[in-house]
PDB file of C-alpha atoms in Angstrom:
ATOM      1  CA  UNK O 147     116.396   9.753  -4.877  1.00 39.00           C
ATOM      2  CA  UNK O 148     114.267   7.838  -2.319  1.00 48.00           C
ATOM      3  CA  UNK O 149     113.179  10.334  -0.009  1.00 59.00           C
ATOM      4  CA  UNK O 150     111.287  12.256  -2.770  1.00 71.00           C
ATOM      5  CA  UNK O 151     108.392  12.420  -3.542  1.00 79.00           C
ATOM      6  CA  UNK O 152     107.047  14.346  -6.936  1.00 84.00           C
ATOM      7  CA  UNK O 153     103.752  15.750  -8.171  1.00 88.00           C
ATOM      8  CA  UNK O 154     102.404  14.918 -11.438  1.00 90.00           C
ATOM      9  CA  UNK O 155     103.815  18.239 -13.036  1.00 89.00           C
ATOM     10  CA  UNK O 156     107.226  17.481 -12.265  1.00 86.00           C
ATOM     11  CA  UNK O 157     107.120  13.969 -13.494  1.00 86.00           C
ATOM     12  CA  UNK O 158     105.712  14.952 -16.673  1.00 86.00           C
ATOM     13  CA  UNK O 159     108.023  17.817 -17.103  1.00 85.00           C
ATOM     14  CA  UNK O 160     111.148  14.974 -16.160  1.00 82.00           C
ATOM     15  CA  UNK O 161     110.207  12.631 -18.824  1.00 82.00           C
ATOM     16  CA  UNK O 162     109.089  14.775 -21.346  1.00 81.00           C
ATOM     17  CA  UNK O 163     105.441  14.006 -21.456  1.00 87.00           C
ATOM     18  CA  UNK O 164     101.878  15.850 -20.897  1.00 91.00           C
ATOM     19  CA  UNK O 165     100.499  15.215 -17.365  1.00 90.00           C
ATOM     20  CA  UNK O 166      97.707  13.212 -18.932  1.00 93.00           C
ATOM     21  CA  UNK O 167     100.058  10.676 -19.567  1.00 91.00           C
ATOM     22  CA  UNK O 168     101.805  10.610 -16.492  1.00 90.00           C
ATOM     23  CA  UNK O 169      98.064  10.067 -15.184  1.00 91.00           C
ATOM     24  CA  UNK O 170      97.067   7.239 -18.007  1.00 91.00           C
ATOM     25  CA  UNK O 171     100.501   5.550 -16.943  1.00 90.00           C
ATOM     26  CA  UNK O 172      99.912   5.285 -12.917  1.00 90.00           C
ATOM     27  CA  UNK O 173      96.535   4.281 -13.972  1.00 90.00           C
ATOM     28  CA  UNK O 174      97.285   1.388 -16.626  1.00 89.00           C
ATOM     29  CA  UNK O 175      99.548   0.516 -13.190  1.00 87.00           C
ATOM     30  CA  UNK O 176     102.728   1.149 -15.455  1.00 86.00           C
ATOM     31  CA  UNK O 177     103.877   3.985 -12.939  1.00 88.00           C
ATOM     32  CA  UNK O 178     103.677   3.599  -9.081  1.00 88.00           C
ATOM     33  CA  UNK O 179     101.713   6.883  -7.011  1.00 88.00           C
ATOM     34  CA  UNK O 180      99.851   7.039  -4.292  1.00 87.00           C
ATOM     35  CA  UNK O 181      97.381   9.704  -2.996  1.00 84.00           C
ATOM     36  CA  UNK O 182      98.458  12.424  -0.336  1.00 79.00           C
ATOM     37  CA  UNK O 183      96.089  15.222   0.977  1.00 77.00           C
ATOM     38  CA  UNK O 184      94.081  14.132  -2.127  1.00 82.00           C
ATOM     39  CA  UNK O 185      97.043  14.893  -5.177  1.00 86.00           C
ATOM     40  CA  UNK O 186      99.198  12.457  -7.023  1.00 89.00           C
ATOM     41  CA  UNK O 187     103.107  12.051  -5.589  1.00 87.00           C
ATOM     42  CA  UNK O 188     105.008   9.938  -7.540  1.00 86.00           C
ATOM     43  CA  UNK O 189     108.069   8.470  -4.890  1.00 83.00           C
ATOM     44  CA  UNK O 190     111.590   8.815  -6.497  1.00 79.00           C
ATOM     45  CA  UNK O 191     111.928   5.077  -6.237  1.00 76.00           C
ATOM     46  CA  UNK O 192     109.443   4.233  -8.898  1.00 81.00           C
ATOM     47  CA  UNK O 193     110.568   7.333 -11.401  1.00 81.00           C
ATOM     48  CA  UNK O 194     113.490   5.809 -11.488  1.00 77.00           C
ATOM     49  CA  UNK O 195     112.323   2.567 -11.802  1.00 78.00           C
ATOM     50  CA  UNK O 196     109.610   3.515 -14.197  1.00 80.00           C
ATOM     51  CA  UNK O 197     111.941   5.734 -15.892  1.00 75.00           C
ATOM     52  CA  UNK O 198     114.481   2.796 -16.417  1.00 68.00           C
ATOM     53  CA  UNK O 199     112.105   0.325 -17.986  1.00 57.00           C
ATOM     54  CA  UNK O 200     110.346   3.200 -20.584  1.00 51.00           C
ATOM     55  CA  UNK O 201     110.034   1.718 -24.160  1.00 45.00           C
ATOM     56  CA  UNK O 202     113.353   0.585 -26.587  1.00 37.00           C
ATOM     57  CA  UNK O 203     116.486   2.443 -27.319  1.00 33.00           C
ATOM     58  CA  UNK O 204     114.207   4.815 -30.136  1.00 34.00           C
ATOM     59  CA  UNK O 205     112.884   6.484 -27.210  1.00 40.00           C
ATOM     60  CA  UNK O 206     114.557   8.805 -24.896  1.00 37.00           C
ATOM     61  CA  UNK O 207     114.401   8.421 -21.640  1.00 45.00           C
ATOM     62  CA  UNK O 208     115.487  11.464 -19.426  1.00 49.00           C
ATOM     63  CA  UNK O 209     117.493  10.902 -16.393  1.00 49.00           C
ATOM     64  CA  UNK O 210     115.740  11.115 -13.474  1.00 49.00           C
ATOM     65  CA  UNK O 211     117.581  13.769 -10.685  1.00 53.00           C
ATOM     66  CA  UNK O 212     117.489  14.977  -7.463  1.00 53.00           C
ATOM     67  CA  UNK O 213     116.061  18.288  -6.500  1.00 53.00           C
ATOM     68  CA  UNK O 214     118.522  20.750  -5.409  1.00 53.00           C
ATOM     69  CA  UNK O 215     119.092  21.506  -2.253  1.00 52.00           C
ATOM     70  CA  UNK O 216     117.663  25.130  -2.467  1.00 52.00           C
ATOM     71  CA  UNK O 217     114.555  23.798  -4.032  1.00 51.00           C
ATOM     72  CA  UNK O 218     113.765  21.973  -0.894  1.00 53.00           C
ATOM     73  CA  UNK O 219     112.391  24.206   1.458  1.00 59.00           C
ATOM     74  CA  UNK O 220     111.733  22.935   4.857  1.00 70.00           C
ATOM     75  CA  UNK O 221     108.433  21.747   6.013  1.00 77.00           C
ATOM     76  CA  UNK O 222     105.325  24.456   5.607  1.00 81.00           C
ATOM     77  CA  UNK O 223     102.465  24.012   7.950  1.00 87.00           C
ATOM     78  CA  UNK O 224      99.212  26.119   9.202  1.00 88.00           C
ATOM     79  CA  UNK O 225      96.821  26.160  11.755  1.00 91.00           C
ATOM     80  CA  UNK O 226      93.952  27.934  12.636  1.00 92.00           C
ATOM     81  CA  UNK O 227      93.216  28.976  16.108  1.00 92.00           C
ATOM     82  CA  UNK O 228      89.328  29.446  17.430  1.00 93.00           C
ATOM     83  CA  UNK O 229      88.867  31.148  20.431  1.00 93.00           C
ATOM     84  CA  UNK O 230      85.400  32.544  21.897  1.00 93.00           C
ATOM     85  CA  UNK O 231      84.050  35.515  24.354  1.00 93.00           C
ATOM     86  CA  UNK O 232      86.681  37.651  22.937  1.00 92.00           C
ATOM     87  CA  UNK O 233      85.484  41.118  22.745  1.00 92.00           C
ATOM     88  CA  UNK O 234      86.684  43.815  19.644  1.00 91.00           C
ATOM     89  CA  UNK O 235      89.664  45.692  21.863  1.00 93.00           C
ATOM     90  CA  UNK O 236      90.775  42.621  23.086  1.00 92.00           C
ATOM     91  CA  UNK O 237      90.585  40.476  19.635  1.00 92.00           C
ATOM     92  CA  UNK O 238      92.686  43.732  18.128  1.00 92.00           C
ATOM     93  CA  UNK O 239      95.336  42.986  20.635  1.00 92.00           C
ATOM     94  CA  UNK O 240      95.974  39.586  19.869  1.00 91.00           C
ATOM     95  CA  UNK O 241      95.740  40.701  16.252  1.00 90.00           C
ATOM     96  CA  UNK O 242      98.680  43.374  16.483  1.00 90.00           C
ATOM     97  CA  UNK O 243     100.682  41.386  19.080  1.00 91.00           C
ATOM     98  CA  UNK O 244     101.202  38.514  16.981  1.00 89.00           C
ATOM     99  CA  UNK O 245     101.890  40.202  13.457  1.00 86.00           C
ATOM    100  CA  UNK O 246     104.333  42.307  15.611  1.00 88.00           C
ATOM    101  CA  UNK O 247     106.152  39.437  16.579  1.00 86.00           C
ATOM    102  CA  UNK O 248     106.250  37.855  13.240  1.00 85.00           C
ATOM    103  CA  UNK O 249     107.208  41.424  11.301  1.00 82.00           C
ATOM    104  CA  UNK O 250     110.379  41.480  14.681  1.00 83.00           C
ATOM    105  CA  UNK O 251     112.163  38.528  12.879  1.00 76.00           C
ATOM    106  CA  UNK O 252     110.859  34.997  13.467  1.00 74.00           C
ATOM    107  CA  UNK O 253     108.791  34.880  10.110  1.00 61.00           C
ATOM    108  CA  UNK O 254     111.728  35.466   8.273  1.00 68.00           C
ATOM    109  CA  UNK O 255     110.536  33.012   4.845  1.00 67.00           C
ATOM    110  CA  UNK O 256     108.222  35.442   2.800  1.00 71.00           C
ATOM    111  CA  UNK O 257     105.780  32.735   2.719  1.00 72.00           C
ATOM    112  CA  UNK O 258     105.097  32.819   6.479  1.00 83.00           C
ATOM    113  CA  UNK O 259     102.030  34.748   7.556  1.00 86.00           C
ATOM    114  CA  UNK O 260      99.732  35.199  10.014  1.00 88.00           C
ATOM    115  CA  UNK O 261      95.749  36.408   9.229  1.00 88.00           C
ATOM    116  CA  UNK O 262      93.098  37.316  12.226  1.00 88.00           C
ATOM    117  CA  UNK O 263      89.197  37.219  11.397  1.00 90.00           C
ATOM    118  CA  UNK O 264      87.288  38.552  14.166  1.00 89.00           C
ATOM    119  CA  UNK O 265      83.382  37.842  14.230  1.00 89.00           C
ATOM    120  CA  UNK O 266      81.739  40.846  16.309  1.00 89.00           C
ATOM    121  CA  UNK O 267      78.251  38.964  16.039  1.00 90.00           C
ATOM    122  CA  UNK O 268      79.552  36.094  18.021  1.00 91.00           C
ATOM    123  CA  UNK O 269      82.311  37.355  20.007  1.00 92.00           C
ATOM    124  CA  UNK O 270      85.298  34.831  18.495  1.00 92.00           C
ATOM    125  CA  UNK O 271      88.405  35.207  16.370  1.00 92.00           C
ATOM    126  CA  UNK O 272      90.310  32.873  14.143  1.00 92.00           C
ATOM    127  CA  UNK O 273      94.067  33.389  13.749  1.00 91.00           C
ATOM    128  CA  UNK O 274      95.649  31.449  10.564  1.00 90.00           C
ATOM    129  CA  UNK O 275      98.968  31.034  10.406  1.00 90.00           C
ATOM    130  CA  UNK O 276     101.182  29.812   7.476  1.00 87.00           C
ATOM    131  CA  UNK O 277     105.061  29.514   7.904  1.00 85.00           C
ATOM    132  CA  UNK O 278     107.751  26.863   8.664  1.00 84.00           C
ATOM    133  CA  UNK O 279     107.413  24.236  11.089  1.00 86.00           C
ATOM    134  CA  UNK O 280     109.283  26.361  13.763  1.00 86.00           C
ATOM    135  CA  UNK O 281     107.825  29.608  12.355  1.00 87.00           C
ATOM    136  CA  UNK O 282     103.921  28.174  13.518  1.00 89.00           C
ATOM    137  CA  UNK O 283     104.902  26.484  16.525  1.00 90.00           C
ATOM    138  CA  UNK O 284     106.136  29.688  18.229  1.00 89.00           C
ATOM    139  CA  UNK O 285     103.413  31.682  16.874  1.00 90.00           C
ATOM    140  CA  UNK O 286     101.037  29.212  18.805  1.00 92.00           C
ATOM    141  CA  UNK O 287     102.988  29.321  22.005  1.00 93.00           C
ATOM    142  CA  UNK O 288     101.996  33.197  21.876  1.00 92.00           C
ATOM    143  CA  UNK O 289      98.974  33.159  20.638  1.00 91.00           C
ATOM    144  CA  UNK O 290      98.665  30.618  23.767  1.00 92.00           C
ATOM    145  CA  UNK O 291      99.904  33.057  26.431  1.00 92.00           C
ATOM    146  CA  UNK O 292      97.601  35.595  24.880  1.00 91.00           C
ATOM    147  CA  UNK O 293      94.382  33.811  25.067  1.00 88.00           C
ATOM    148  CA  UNK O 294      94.829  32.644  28.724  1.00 85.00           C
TER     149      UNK O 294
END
């Protein structure tokens, strides 16, 4: 249970409650959370914990489990790439190059993905890529050898 961490929506759906409460509980200090990138996570330490010490025998308490394995995903992650004095042709290049290499098999999760903005104006184009850990890092090798 330890090495999970849960949002506010699971708690409250785990115990039974409305979200509000699971917020008026961490902040009467009943129920441990902390902050991360700016939401509640609730570690599976202190559900349990919390969870364990909930009201008298009149009240159920539901028993706090483990995510299953296929509900775990591996890590997602983005980035964003900037790169400047690109002109249209060459910005459309890097554009179909990389999308090709995602559609050839490496962005196998459906939630990987890879956008391109190109600004004409100013000569520079964004990529944004979404995807596994592994997914991004070999998009950004490529996109590497591409803008050198």
């Amino acid at each position: 249970m330890e090495r999970y961490l849960y949002s506010i929506e699971k708690v409250a759906e785990l115990l039974d409650v409305h979200k509000k409460t699971v917020l008026r509980y961490i902040k009467e200090g009943k129920l441990k959370a902390n902050k991360v990138g700016g939401r509640w996570r609730i570690h599976g330490n202190d559900l349990t914990d919390f969870a364990g010490t909930r009201g008298g025998a009149e009240e159920f308490v539901p028993r706090v489990q483990k995510p299953k394995a296929d509900f775990a995903p591996e890590p997602f992650v983005s980035a964003v790439v900037h790169a400047e004095n690109i002109d249209r042709e060459e910005a459309m290049r890097i554009s179909n190059t990389l999308v090709a290499v995602k559609n050839s098999g490496i962005g196998t999760d459906k939630r990987c993905r890879i956008d391109t903005v190109y600004f004409e104006d100013d000569l520079k184009i964004q990529v944004l890529i979404w995807g596994s850990m592994d997914f991004t890092y070999q998009i950004l090798k490529i996109a590497e050898e591409l803008l050198k």
